[in-house]
């Protein structure tokens, strides 16, 4: 009976193969490390921060922080590199609130964040985005995302024969009819909470002031007599400008850029000058932002 042949293991050859494979992996790692990558980091201390603008998304709109800031870097989204102006540092949101992006002139919309929805199984990135931001600090809900211009101005549209409202309170405006004061008719504007319905009319109750009289019947301007009185109040209608909210898009989307209005921004404080609307006209800086989505390294 022939004996079985046992092959002798070549341990020296195996060691040589392992060394060769290890050397190849080391070369690959060095090669990968040498490949340039985008200037992106969640930590502001990483990379050449002097060439970057650190952008942090807060709630409904973004906030630009100094490049050397180190607080709260865990919430920092990728840097926007080489933004040429302060306007390019502003973070906008899409009207539906899904995308946050920086609008870089001559580049387009650089996407920085996406609000995931558990009901969505696919992600569709539009080819173009309009820019929106919150209408005011106390209007932070997504329903109050307002269209903005290239100058970051809030945009609005004007309608005729609309009920007029007070800009500060939002209450309807009324004008008195027949209000007397010191023997003369002096009409004033009043608000909805100052009038009462009476049938098909509105009534304004007030304190009527009259001068007293001397014994001879002449007017004594040193004496004032006050008595309860009331007069009619008429609701005021006229031109009214509404913000271009995304959820009311059907009301303003047919307006051209020239026919929209903008709220000026104070050049010193950077605050929106609410209550003042100016027509955009032919100045394209006051036109809405239509930014092509940019895909950059």
CSV table of C-alpha atoms in Angstrom, one decimal, residues 21 23 31 55 68 93 97 104 109 113 150 193 205 210 212 239 243 252 258 270 281 286:
chain,number,residue,atom,x,y,z
A,21,UNK,CA,0.3,42.9,0.2
A,23,UNK,CA,3.3,47.3,1.2
A,31,UNK,CA,-2.2,57.8,-2.4
A,55,UNK,CA,-22.1,78.7,8.3
A,68,UNK,CA,-12.5,81.5,14.3
A,93,UNK,CA,-34.5,78.2,2.6
A,97,UNK,CA,-38.6,74.5,4.0
A,104,UNK,CA,-23.4,82.5,-4.5
A,109,UNK,CA,-27.6,77.8,-5.0
A,113,UNK,CA,-29.0,71.1,4.4
A,150,UNK,CA,-31.1,89.6,-4.6
A,193,UNK,CA,-61.1,96.7,18.9
A,205,UNK,CA,-67.9,105.5,21.5
A,210,UNK,CA,-66.5,121.1,24.6
A,212,UNK,CA,-67.5,125.9,28.9
A,239,UNK,CA,-54.2,99.7,-1.7
A,243,UNK,CA,-45.9,89.6,1.9
A,252,UNK,CA,-48.8,86.5,-6.3
A,258,UNK,CA,-41.0,94.7,-11.8
A,270,UNK,CA,-29.4,95.9,8.8
A,281,UNK,CA,-39.3,98.4,-10.9
A,286,UNK,CA,-34.8,94.1,-6.1
